[in-house]
Short mmCIF file of C-alpha atoms and ligand atoms in Angstrom, two decimals:
data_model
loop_
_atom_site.label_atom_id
_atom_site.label_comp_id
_atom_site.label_asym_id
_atom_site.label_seq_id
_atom_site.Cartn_x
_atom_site.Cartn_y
_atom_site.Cartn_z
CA UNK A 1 -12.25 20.45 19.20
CA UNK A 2 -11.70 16.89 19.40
CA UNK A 3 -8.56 15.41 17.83
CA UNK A 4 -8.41 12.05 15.87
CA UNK A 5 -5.27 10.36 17.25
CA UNK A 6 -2.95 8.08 14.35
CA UNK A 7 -0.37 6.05 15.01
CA UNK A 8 3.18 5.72 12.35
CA UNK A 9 5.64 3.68 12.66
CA UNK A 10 8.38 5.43 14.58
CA UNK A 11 11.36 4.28 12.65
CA UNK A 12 11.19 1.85 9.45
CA UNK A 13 10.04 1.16 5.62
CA UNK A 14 6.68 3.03 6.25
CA UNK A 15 7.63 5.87 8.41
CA UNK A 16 8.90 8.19 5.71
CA UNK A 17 5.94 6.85 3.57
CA UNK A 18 3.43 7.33 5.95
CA UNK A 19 4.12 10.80 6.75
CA UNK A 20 4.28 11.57 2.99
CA UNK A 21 0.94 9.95 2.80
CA UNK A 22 -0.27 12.95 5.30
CA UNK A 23 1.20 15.34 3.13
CA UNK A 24 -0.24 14.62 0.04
CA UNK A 25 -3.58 15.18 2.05
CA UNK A 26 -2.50 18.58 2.99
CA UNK A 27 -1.86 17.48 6.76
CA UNK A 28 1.71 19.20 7.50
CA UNK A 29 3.07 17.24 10.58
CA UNK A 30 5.96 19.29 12.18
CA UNK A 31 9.02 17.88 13.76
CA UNK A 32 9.60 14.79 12.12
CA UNK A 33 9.59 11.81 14.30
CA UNK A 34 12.53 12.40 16.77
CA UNK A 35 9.20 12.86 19.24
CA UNK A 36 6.89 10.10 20.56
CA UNK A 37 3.85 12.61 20.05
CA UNK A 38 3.06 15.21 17.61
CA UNK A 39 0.49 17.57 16.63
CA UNK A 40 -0.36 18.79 12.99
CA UNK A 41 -0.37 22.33 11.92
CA UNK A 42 -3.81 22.17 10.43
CA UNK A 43 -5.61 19.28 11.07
CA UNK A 44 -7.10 18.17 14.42
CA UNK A 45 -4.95 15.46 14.52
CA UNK A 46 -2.47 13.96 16.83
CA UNK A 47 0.89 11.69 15.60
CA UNK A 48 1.75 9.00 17.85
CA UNK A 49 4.89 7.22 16.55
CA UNK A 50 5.43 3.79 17.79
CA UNK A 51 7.24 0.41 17.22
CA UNK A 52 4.51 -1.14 14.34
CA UNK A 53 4.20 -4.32 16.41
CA UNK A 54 2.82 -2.40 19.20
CA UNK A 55 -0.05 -0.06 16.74
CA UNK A 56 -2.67 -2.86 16.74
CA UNK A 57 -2.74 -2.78 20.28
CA UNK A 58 -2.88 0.32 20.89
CA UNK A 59 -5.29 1.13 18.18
CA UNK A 60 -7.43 -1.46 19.66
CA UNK A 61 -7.38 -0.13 22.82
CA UNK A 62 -7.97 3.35 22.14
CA UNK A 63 -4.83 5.10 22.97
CA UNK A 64 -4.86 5.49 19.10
CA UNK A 65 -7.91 5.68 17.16
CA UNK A 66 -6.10 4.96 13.75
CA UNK A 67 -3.19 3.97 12.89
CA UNK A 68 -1.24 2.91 9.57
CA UNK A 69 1.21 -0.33 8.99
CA UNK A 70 1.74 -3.85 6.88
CA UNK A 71 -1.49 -5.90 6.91
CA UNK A 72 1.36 -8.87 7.61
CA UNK A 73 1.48 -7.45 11.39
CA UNK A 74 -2.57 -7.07 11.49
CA UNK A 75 -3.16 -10.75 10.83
CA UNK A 76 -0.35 -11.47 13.17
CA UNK A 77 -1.19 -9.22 15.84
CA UNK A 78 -5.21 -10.82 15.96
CA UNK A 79 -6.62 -7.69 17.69
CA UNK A 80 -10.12 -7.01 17.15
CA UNK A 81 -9.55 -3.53 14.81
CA UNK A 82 -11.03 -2.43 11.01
CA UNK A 83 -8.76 -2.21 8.23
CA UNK A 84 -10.79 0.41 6.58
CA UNK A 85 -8.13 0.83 3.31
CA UNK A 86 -5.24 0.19 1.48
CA UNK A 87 -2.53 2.51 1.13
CA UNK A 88 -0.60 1.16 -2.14
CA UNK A 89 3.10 1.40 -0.63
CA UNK A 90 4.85 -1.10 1.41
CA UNK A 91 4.10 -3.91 -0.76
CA UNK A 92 5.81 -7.35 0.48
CA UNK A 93 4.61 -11.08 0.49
CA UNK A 94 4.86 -13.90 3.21
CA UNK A 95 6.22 -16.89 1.46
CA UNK A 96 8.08 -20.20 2.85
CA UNK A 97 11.15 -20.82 1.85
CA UNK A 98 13.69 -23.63 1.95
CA UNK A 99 17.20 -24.44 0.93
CA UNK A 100 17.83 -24.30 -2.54
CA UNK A 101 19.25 -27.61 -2.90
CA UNK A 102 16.02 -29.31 -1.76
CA UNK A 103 14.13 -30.46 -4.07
CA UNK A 104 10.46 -29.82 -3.04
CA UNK A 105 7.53 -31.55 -3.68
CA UNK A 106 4.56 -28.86 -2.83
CA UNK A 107 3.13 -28.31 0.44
CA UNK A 108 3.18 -31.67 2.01
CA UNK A 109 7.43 -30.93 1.78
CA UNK A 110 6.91 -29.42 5.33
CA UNK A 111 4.67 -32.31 6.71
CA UNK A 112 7.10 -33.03 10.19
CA UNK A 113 9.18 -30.08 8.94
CA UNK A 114 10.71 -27.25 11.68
CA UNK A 115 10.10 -23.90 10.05
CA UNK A 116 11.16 -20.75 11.60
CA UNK A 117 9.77 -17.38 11.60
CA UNK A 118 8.57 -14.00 13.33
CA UNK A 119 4.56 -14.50 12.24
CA UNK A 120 3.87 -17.60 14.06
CA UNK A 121 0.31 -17.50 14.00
CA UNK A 122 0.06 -16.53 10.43
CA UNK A 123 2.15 -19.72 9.81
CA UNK A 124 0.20 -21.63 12.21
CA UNK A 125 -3.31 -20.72 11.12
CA UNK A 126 -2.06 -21.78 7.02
CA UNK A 127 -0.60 -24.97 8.02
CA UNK A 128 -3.48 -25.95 10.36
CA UNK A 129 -6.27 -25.00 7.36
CA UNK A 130 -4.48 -27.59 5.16
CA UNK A 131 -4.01 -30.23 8.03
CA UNK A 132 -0.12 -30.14 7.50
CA UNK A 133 1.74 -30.78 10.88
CA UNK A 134 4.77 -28.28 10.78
CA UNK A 135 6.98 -27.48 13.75
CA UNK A 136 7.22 -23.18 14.36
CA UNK A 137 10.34 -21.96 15.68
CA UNK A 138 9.64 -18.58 16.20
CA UNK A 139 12.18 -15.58 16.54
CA UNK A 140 12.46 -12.27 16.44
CA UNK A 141 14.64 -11.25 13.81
CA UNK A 142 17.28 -12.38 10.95
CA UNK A 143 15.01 -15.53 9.95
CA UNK A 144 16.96 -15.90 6.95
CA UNK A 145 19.68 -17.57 8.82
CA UNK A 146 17.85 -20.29 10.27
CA UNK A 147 18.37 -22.82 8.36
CA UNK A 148 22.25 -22.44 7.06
CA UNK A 149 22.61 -22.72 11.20
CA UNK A 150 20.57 -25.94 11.76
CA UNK A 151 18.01 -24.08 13.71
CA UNK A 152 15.15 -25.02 11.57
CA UNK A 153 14.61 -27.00 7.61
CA UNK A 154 12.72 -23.94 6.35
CA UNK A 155 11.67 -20.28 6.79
CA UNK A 156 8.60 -18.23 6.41
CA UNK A 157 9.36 -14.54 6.59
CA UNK A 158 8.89 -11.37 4.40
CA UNK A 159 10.27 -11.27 0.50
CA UNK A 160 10.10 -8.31 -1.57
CA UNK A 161 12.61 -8.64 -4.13
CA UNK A 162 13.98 -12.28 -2.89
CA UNK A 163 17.75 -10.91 -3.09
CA UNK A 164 18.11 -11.85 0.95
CA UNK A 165 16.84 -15.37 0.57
CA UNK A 166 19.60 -15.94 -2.63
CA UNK A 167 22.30 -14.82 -0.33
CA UNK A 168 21.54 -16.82 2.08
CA UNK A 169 21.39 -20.04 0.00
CA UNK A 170 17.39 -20.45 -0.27
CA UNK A 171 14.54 -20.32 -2.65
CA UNK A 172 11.36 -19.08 -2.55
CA UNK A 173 8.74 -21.76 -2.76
CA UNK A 174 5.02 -21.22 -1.80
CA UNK A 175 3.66 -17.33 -1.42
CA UNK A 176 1.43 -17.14 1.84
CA UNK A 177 0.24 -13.73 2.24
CA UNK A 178 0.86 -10.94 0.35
CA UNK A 179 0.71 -7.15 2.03
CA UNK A 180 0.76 -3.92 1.86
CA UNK A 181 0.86 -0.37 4.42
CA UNK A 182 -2.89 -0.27 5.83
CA UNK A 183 -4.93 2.11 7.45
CA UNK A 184 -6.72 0.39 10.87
CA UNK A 185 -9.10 2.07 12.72
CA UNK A 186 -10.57 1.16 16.51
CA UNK A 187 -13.94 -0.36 16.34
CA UNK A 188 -16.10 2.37 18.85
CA UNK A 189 -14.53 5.71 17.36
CA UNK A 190 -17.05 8.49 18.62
CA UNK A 191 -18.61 10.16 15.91
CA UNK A 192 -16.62 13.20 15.75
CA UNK A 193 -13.98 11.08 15.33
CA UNK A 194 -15.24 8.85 12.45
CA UNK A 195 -16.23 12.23 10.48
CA UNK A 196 -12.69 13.23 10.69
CA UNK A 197 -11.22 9.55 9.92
CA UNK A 198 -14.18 10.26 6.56
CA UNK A 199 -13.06 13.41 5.69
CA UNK A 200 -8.93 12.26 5.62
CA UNK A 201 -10.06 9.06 3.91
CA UNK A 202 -11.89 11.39 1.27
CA UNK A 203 -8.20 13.14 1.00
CA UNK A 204 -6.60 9.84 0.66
CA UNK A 205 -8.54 8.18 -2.42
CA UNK A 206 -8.20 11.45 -4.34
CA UNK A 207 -4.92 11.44 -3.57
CA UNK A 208 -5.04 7.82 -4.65
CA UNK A 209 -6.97 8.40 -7.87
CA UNK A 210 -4.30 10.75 -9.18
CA UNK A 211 -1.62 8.07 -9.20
CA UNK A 212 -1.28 7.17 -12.01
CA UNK A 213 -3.25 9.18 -14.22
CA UNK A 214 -2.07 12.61 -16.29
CA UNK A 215 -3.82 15.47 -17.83
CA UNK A 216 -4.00 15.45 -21.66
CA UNK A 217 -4.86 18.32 -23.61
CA UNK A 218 -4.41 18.07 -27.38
CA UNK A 219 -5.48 19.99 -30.62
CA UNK A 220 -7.09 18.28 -33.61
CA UNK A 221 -9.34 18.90 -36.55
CA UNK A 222 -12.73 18.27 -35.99
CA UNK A 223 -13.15 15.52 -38.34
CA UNK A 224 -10.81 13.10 -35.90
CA UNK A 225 -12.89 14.37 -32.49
CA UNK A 226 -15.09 11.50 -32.73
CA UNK A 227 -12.50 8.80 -32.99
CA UNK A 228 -10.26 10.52 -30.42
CA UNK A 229 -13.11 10.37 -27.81
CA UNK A 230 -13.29 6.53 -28.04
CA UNK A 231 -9.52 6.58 -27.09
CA UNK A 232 -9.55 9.02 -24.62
CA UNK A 233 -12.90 8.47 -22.43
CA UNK A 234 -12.21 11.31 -19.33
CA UNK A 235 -13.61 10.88 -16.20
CA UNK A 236 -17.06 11.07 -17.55
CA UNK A 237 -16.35 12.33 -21.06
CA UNK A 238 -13.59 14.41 -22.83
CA UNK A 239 -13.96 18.26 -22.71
CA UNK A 240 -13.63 19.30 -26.33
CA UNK A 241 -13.47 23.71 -27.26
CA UNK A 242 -13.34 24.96 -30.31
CA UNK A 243 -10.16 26.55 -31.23
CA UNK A 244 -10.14 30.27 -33.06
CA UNK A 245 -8.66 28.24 -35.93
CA UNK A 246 -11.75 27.00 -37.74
CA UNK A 247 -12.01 23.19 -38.12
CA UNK A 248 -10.21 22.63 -34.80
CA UNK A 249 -10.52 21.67 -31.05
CA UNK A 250 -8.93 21.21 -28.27
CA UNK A 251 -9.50 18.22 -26.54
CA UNK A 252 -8.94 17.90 -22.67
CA UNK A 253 -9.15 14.31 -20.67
CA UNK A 254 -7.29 12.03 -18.20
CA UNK A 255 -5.22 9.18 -18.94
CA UNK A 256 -3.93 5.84 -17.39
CA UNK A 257 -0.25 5.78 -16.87
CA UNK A 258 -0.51 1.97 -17.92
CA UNK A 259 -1.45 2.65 -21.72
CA UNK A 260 -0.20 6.07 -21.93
CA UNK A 261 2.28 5.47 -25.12
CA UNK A 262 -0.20 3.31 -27.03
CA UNK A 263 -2.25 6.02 -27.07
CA UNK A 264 0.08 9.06 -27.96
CA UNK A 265 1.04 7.07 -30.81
CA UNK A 266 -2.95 6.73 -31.78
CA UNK A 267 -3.45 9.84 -31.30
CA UNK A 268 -0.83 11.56 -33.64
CA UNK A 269 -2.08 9.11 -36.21
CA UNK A 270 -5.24 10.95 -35.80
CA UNK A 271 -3.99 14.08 -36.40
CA UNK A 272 -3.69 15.32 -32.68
CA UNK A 273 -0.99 18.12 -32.48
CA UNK A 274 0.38 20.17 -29.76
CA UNK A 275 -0.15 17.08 -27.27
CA UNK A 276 0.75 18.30 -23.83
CA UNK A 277 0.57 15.77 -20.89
CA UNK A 278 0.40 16.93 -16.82
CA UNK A 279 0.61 15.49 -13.69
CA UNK A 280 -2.57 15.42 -11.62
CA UNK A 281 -2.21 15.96 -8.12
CA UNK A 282 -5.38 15.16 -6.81
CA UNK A 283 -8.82 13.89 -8.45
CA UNK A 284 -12.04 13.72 -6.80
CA UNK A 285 -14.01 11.63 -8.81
P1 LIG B 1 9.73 -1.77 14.06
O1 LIG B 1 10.97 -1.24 14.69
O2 LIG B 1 8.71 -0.67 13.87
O3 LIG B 1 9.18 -2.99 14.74
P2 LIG B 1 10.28 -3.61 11.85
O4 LIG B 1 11.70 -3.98 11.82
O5 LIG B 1 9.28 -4.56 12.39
O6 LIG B 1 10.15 -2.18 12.57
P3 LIG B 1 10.34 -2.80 9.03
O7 LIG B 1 11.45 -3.64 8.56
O8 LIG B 1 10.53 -1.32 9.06
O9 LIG B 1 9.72 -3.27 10.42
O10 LIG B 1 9.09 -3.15 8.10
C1 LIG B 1 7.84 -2.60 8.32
C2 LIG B 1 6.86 -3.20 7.35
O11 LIG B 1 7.24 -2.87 6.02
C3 LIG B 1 6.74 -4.70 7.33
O12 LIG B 1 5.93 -5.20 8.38
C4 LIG B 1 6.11 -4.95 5.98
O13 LIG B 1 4.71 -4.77 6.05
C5 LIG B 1 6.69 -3.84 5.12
N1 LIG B 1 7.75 -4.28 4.16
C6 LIG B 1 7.76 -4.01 2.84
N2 LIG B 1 8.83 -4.53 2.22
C7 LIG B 1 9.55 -5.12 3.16
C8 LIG B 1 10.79 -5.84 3.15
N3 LIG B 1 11.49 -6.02 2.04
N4 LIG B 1 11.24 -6.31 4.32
C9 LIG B 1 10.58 -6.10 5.46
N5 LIG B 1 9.39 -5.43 5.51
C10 LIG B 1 8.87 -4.95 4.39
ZN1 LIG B 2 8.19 -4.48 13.91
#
């Protein structure tokens, strides 16, 4: 049986994700990532674990026919592969940043300006679309720096929480890209493959759909069912049995994370009792 072939970052901020990711869509992986090549238990899939500069190459070129890592390195990389979804983790922004004594005046600050960084063609292609001249110093690693030694007058680099561009003396000032862990595929996947790549996508948007989202089974009298249904909408309606106590339900549904506490409290003003919320692990919608 043929084997769909992913690529992971070997060693990083989405390796531990990534193979969680698998997990959740019952994919068991064994031996961690010690080895460059893996099989799973019960799957036909293969793990490649690379260096996530190197995965849009090699997804491009076949020798991985998926492969998962930041949308930053896609754009920079400019190989000719599908991003086919987002993943949700791994979220991080591009920005430009400069010293924070500078006082800065938009954009057209970095007219004539040396900026260094280690996504010089995301950089280039920004500055070129808004006809601002900017000189790229590019290098491979501990951009941050740059500046405090003289190397360049700003930086454009990752930022997630900004704590590594206070330390270093400079302030965030224009967001360029922002990114998240991806799922590429190579454009000519036979079709074997692509059902496989559909059936694990299938696995990952249920898996997807749960985040976020909890169980809620409730009893109320039957008077409030009508009202509670507006609140609590399900995936296409609430499930509602009659309890052996006369005049009451139970009501079952999902809810949003987002407005979960809003609701509770609407809910016991309603009369709901014996509210009891669980996780969902999975929900095929
Ligand atoms: P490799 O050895 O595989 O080349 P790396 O040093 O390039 O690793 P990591 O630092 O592990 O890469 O980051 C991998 C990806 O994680 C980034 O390309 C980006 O998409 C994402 N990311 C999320 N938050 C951050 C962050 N705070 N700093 C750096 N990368 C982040
Ligand atoms: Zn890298």
């Amino acid at each position: 049986m043929e084997k769909i072939k992913i690529a992971i970052q070997k060693s990083g901020r989405l390796s531990e994700k990534s193979l969680e990711l698998l997990g959740e869509c019952g994919i068991k992986v064994a031996n961690g990532n010690r080895k460059l090549k893996t099989e799973a238990k019960n799957f036909p899939m293969e793990i490649l674990f690379l260096r996530d500069d190197d995965i849009p190459q090699y997804v491009e070129q076949g020798v991985a026919d998926i492969g998962i890592l930041g949308e930053n390195e896609v754009w920079e990389k400019e190989k000719n592969v599908d991003i086919i979804e987002k993943l949700g983790f791994g979220t991080c922004r591009l920005s430009l940043a400069i010293s924070k004594d500078e006082e800065y005046s938009g954009l057209a600050y970095f007219n004539g300006k040396r900026i260094a960084t280690s996504y010089p063609k995301i950089l280039k292609k920004f500055f070129s679309e808004k006809g601002i001249n900017v000189k790229i110093e590019e290098i491979g690693g501990s951009v941050e720096i740059a500046t405090g030694i003289g190397l360049a007058d700003g930086i454009f680099d990752i930022v997630s929480t900004g704590s590594t561009l206070i330390m270093n003396g400079l302030k965030e000032v224009d967001t360029i890209l922002k990114s998240e862990a991806v799922m590429i595929a190579n454009q000519q996947l036979s079709s074997a493959k692509t059902q496989l790549l559909n059936e694990l996508l299938f696995r990952i948007k249920s898996y997807k759909n749960g985040l976020g989202r909890k169980y809620i089974l409730l009893n109320a009298p039957n008077e409030a069912i009508p009202d509670i249904i507006k609140l609590l909408p399900g995936m296409r309606s609430p499930s509602i049995l009659p309890l052996a106590d006369e005049g009451w339900s139970s009501v079952h549904s999902v809810l949003n994370e987002d407005d979960f506490w809003e609701k509770i409290d609407a809910l016991k003003n309603l009369g709901a009792e014996g509210i009891l919320v669980i996780p969902i692990e999975k929900m095929i919608v």
